[in-house]
Each structure stands twice: as C-alpha cells, then as structure tokens.
Short mmCIF file of C-alpha atoms in Angstrom, two decimals:
data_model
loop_
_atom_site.label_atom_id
_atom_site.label_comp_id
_atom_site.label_asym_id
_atom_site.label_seq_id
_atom_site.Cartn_x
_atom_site.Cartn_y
_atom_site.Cartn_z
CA UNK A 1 224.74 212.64 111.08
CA UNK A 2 225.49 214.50 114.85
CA UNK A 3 227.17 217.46 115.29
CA UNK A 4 227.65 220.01 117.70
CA UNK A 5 225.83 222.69 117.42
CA UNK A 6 226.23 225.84 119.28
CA UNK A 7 222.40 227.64 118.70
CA UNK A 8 223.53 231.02 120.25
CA UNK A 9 227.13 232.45 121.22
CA UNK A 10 227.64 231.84 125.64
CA UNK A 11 229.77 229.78 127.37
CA UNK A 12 230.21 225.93 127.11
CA UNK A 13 226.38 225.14 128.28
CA UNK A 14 225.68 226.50 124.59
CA UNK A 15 226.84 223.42 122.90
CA UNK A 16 224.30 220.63 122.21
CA UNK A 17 224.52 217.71 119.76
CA UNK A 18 221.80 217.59 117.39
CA UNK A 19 220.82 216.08 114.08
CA UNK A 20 221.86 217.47 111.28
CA UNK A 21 221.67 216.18 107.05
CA UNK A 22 224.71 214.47 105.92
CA UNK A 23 226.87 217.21 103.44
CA UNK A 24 227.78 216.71 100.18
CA UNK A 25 231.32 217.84 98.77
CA UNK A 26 230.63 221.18 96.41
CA UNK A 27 233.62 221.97 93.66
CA UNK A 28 237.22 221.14 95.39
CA UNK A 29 235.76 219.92 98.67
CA UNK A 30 236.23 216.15 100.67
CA UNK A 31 233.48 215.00 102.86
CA UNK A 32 235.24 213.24 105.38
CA UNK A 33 234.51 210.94 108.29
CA UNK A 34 235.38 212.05 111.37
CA UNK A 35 238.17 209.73 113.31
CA UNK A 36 238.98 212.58 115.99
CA UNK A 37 238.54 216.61 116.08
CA UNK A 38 240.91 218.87 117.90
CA UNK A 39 239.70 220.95 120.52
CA UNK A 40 241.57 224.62 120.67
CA UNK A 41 240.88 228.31 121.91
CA UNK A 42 239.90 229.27 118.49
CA UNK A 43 236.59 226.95 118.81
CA UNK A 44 236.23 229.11 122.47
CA UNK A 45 236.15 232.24 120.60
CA UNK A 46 233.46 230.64 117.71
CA UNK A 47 231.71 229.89 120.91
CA UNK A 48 231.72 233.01 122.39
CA UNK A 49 230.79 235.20 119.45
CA UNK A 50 234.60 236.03 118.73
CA UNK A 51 234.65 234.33 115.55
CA UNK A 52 233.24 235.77 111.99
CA UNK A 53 230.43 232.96 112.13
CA UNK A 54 226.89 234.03 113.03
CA UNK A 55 224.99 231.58 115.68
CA UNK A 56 223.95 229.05 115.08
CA UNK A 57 226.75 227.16 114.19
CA UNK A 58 228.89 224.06 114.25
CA UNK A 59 232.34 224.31 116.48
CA UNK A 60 235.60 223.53 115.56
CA UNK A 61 238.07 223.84 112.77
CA UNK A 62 240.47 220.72 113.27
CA UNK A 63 240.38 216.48 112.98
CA UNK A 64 241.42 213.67 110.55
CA UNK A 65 239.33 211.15 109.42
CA UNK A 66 238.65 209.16 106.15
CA UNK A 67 237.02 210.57 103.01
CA UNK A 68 233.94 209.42 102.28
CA UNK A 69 233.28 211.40 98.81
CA UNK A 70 234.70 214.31 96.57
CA UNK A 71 233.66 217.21 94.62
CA UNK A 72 233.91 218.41 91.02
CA UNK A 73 238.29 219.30 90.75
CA UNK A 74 238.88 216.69 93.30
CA UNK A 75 241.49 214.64 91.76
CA UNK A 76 244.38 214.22 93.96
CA UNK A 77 242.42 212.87 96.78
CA UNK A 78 240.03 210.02 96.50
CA UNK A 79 237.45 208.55 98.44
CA UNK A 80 239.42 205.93 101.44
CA UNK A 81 241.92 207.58 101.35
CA UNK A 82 243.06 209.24 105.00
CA UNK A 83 243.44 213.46 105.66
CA UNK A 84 243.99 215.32 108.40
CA UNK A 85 243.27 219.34 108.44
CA UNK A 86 243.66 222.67 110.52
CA UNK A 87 240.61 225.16 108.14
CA UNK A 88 237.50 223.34 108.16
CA UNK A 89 234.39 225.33 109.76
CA UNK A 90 232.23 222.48 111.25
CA UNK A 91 234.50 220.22 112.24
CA UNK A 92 233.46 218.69 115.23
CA UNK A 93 230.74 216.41 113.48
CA UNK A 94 230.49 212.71 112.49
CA UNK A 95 231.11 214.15 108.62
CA UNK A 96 232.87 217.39 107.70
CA UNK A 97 233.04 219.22 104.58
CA UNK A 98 236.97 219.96 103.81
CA UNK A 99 238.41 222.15 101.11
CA UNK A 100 240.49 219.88 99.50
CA UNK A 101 243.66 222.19 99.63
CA UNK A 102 243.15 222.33 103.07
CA UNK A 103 243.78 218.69 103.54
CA UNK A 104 246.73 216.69 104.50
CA UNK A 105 247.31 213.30 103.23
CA UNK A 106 248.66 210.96 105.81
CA UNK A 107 251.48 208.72 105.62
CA UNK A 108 251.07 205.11 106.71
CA UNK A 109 252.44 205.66 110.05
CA UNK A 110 249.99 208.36 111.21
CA UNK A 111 247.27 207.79 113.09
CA UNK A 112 244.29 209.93 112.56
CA UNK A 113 243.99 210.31 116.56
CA UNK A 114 247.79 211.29 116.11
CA UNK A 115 247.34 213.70 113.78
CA UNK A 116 244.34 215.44 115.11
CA UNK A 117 245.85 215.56 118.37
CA UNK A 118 249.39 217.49 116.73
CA UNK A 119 248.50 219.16 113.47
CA UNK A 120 246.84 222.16 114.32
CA UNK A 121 249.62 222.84 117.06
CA UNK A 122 252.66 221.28 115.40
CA UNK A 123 251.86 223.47 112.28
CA UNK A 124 251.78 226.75 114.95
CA UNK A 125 255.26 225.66 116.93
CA UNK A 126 256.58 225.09 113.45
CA UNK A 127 256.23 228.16 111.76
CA UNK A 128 257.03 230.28 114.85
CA UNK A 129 260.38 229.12 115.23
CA UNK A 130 261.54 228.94 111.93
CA UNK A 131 259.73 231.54 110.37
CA UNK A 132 258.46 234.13 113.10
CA UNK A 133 261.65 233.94 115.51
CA UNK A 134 263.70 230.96 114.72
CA UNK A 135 265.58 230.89 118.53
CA UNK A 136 269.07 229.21 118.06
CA UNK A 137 271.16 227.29 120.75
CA UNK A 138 272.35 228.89 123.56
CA UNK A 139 269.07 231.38 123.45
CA UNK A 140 266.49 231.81 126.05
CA UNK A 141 262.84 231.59 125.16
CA UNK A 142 260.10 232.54 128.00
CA UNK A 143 256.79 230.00 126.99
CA UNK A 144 253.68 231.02 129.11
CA UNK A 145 251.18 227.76 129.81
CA UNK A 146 253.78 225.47 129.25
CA UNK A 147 251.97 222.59 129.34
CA UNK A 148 248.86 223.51 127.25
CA UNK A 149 248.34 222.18 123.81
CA UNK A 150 250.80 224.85 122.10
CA UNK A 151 252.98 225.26 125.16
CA UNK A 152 254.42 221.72 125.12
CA UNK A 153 255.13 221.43 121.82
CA UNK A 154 256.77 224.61 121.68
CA UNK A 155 258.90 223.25 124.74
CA UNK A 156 259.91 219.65 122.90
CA UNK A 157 260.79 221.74 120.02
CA UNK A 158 262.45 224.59 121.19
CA UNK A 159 264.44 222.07 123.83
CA UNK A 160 265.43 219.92 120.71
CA UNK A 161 267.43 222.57 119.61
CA UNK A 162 269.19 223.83 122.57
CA UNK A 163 266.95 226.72 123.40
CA UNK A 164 267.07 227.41 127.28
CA UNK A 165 263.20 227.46 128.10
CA UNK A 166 261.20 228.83 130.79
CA UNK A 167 257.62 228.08 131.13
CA UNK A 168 255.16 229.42 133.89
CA UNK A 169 252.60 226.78 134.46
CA UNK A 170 249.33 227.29 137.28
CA UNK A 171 250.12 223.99 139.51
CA UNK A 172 252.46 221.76 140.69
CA UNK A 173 251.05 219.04 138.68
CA UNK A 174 251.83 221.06 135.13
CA UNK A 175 255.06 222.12 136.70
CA UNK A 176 255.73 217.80 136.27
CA UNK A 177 254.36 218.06 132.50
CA UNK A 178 256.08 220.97 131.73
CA UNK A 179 259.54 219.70 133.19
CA UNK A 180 259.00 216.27 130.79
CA UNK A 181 258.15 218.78 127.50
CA UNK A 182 261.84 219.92 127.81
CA UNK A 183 261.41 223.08 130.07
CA UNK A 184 264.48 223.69 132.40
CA UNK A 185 263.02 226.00 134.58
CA UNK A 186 259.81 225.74 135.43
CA UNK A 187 257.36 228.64 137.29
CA UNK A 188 254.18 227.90 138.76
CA UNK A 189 252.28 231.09 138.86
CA UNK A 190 248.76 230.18 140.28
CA UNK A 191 245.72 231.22 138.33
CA UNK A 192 245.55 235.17 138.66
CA UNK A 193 248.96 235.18 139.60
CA UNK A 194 249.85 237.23 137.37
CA UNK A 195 249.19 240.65 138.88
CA UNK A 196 251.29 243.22 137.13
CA UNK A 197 253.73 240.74 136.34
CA UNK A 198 256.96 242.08 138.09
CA UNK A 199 257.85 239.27 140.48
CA UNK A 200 257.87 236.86 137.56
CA UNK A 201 260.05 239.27 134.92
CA UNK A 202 262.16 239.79 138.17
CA UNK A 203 262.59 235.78 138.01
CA UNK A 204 262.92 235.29 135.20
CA UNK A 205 266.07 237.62 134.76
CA UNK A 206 267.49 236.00 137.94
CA UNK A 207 267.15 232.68 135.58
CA UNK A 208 269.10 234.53 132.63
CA UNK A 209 271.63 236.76 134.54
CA UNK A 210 269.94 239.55 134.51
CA UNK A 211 269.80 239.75 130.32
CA UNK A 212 266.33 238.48 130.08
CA UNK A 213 265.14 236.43 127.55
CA UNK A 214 265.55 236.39 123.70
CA UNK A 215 261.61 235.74 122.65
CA UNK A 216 258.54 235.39 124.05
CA UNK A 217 255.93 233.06 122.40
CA UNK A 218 252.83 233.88 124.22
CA UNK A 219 249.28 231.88 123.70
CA UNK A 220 247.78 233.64 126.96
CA UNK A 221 247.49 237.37 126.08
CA UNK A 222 245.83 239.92 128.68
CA UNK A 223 247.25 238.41 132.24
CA UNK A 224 250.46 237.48 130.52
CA UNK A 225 251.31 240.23 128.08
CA UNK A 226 253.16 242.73 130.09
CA UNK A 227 254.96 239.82 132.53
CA UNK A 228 256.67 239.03 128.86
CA UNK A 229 257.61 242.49 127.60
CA UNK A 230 259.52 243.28 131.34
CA UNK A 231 261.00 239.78 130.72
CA UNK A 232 262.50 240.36 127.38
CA UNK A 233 266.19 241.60 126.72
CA UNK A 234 267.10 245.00 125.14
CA UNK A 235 266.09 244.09 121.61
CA UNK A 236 264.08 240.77 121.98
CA UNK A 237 261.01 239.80 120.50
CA UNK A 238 257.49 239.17 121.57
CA UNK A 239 255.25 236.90 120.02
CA UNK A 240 252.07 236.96 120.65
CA UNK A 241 250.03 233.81 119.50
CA UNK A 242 247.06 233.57 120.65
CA UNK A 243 244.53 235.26 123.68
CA UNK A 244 243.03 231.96 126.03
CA UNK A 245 242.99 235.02 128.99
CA UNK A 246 241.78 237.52 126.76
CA UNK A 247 242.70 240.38 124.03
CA UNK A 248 245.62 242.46 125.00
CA UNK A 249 244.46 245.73 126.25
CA UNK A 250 245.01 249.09 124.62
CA UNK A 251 248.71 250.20 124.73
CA UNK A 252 251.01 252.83 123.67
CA UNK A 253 253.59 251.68 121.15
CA UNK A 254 256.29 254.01 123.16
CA UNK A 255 256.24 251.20 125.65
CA UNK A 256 258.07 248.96 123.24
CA UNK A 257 261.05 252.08 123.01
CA UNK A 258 261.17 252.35 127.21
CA UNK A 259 261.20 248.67 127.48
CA UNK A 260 264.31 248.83 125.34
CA UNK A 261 263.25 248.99 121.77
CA UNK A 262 261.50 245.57 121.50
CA UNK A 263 259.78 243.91 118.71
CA UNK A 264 256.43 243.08 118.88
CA UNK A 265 254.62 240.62 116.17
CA UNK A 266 251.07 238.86 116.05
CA UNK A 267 251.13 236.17 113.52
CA UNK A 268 248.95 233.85 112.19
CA UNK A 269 248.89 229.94 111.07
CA UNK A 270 246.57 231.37 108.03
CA UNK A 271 249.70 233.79 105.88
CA UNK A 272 252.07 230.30 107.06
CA UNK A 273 250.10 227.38 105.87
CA UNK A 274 247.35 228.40 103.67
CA UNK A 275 249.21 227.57 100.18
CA UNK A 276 248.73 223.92 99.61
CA UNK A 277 252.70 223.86 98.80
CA UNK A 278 253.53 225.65 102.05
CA UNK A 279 251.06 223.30 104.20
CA UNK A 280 252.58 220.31 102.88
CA UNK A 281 256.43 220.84 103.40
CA UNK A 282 255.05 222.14 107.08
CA UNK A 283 253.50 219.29 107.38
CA UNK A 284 256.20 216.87 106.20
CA UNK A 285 258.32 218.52 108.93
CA UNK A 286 255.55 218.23 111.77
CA UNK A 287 254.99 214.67 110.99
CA UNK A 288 258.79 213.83 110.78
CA UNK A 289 258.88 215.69 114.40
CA UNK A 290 256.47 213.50 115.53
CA UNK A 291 258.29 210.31 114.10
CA UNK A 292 261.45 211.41 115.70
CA UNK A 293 259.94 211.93 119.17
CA UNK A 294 260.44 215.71 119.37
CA UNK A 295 256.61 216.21 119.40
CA UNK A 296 254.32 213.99 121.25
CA UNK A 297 250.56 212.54 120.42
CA UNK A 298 249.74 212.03 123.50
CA UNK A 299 245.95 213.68 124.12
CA UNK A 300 245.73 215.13 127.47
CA UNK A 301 241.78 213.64 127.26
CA UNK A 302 239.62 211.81 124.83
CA UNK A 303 235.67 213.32 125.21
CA UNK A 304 232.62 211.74 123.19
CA UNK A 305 230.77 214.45 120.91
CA UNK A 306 228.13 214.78 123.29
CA UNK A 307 230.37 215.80 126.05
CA UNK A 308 231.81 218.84 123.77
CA UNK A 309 231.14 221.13 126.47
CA UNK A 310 232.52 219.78 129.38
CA UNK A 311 236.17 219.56 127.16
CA UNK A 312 235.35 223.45 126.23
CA UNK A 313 234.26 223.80 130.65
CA UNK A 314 237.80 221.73 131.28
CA UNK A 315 240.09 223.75 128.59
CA UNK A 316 238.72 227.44 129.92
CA UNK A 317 239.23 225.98 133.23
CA UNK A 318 243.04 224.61 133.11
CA UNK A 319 241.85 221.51 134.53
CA UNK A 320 244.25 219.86 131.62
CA UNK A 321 247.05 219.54 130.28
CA UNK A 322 248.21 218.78 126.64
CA UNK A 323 245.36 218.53 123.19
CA UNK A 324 242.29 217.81 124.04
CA UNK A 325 240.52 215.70 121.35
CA UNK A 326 236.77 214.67 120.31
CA UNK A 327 235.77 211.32 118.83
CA UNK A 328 232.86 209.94 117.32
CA UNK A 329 232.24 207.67 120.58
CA UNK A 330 234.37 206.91 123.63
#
C-alpha cells in the first residue's frame, strides 16, 4: 500500500509517499480502506516534531473508509461494513489500522467523504458547547478563524442556537464564508494583524455595548490569545482549543483577576470522546447536525495522497477555507 510518510520532523517538504506493507488488525483493531482522511493542525504538529511520535512516521489521525479485516475481540464490526474515526495514528494511507472502539459506524446516509470531512471537527464544536461552555440565546461568542475547519462549524452551530457570533477572518474572501457559516459580524484582521490585540477587543465591545463577549473559543493561540481575554466580559470564559499560530506564551495567572476574574480552560476531544459510549451519542448528535443542515460537508479542497504537502503548505498558509480532505486518487 502508499502512505505518507514524513522521514524526519520540518515543514510540509518532509512529506513523501512511499511504499509501505499492507497492516494486519492485532487484538480489537479494523484495518480499513481508506475512502478520505482529514487534514487538521494536529497532523502539522506530528509534522513538526510537536507530537509524541518519533520520525519517521505516517501523518494524520482522521478518515472513513471500509473495513477490510478484523482482529481477535472484533465482534461488533465486520469486514464491509463502513467507519469513520478521529484516533488513528497513520491515517493518511491507502489502509489504516483502527482501534475498534475508536470507530464510528455509519448510517446509510453518510458518506465516507462526509464524514471525514465533519467528524473530527463536529465532535470538537460539539463537546465545546454543550459540555465546555454551552452559550445560550441571546449570548455573544467571539470565534477567531471563522472560516477554518473548526471555525465554521462552531459558527453554524453556535448561530443555530441564537448565539450572537463574531468571527475575525484574514480576507475579504473568508469574510463571505464566514458571513454564510452564521457569523453576524464579521472582522477581517489581515495576517499579523493581530498586534497586541487592542483595536480588535476595542471592536468587538463596540459590537456588544461595551459588555464584551460571553466565551471565547479560540483554535489560533499565540497571535490571538490576548485579543480574546481584553474581549471577554467581567466573568466570561476563554476557551482555548487548539494553537495553528503557536503555543500561548508564558503568563501570569493574575492577568485573569485584572481582566476581571475570567475563566480560562484548555480542553481536549480525548477526556470528551474517548469512551466508546460517549463517542457514539456525540456522534449520533454530529451526524443528526449534519442531516439537519446545521453543519456542512462541504471540503474546502480535495488533494491526492501524493500532494499531502501542498494541503499541509495551503492549511499553514490560510490559502483555504473549510476541511481540507485526502483521497486515495483525485
């Protein structure tokens, strides 16, 4: 079988397909066909040496495909029948080993391109607003890269239930994408726009009336971290989700006290979704989401395996919008 293989942590020119012997499934494992494999930050960080895998290594934790064969314990899943997943090391290669509680069985209805394309960030929007900060109608939510991957389905979601949403996007173009996810007011900060944030928290309390807003659910870390704490009411909550500018830097906790005694939380999909019970009702909800037209499918681009790294060169570049997704051939 291919796969992509990164032979030593660098930036995108690391990745190279290559040959590699088809797996077998070991005890509660699926070897699966690949259909489709998400591309997110998290396969960035693998990339870069971020990650706890040592180099070299195959990229990329997400996709849906068929199963192909099934280990010793294996007994709810069988081979034909269709999964999706969000934990799998290796998965962007023709055939990836999946721990079978790790797998989602799809309905009918569900596309494995569909799935691949929402799972990974449906699962995230889900449990952070209903389990990290569950923002209510009438509330004001501040959602940094609003029309990445995470960003828009935050937005549909969020929007869905009456949330007020702001979203800073880095062009004109996103601004459009942004608008469409649900965001009512949209602000395009170009890219190290940023600066020490002030202009935009000043903004964005013009948007609220001075309050600020409830939560924060930030995916960008360093350049947007302290733009979202001087954005935030007396009281609100930050989120942070994820780091596609970089780790936060050092900071003193009496910050959060000045700022007016906020909350500050770094969760992860991993304590939300790792029980096989938990995934699945998650799940359920994510896929009736996407059913209902409060999440959308729709890749922002479709790359063959061999071009992993110029979808890894795109994504670090904000040259798209939406999930980026890998397939066998295109």
């Amino acid at each position: 079988m291919r796969a992509v293989i990164a032979e030593r942590f660098g930036g995108p020119e690391v990745l190279a397909l290559a040959e590699r012997a088809d797996p077998r499934p070991g005890p509660g494992e699926l070897v699966v066909r690949l259909a489709a494999a998400g591309v997110n930050y998290k396969d960035v960080y693998e990339r870069e040496g971020r990650g706890p895998l040592p180099a070299p290594l195959v990229v990329g934790c997400e996709g849906a495909g068929t199963v192909l064969a099934t280990g010793p314990g294996v007994s709810a899943i069988a081979p034909g029948d269709r999964v999706a997943w969000w934990a799998a090391p290796g998965s962007y290669a023709e055939q990836v080993v999946v721990p079978a509680r790790a797998a989602v069985p799809l309905p009918a209805d569900i596309t494995e391109e569909a799935a691949a394309a929402v799972l990974l960030q449906g699962l995230t929007a889900h449990y952070l607003t209903t389990s990290t900060y569950r923002a209510a109608a009438g509330e004001c939510a501040l959602v940094p890269a609003a029309a990445g991957g995470l960003g828009q389905q935050l937005a549909r979601v969020l929007a869905r239930r009456g949330v007020h949403v702001i979203g800073t996007v880095s062009t004109e173009a996103k601004a459009a994408v942004a608008t469409a996810a649900g965001v009512r007011d949209v602000l395009v900060v170009p890219p190290g726009g940023f600066g020490d944030g002030e202009q935009v928290a000043a903004r964005v309390r013009e948007l609220t009336g001075g309050r600020g807003v409830d939560v924060v659910y930030d995916g960008v870390g360093r350049d947007t971290f302290r733009t979202g704490l001087a954005a935030l009411r007396r009281r609100g909550t930050f989120v942070l989700v994820g780091a596609a500018s970089g780790p936060v830097p050092p900071f003193d906790p009496q910050l959060l006290a000045a700022a007016g005694s906020l909350f500050l939380t770094r969760p992860t999909l991993v304590d939300h979704a790792t029980e096989p019970a938990e995934l699945a009702e998650r799940a359920g909800e994510v896929f009736a989401w996407l059913r209902d037209g409060t999440l959308s499918a729709e890749p922002g681009g479709r790359y063959p395996l061999a071009r992993a790294a110029a979808a890894h060169a795109d994504l670090e570049g904000r040259r798209t919008t939406g999930k980026l997704l890998l397939v066998p051939s295109a």
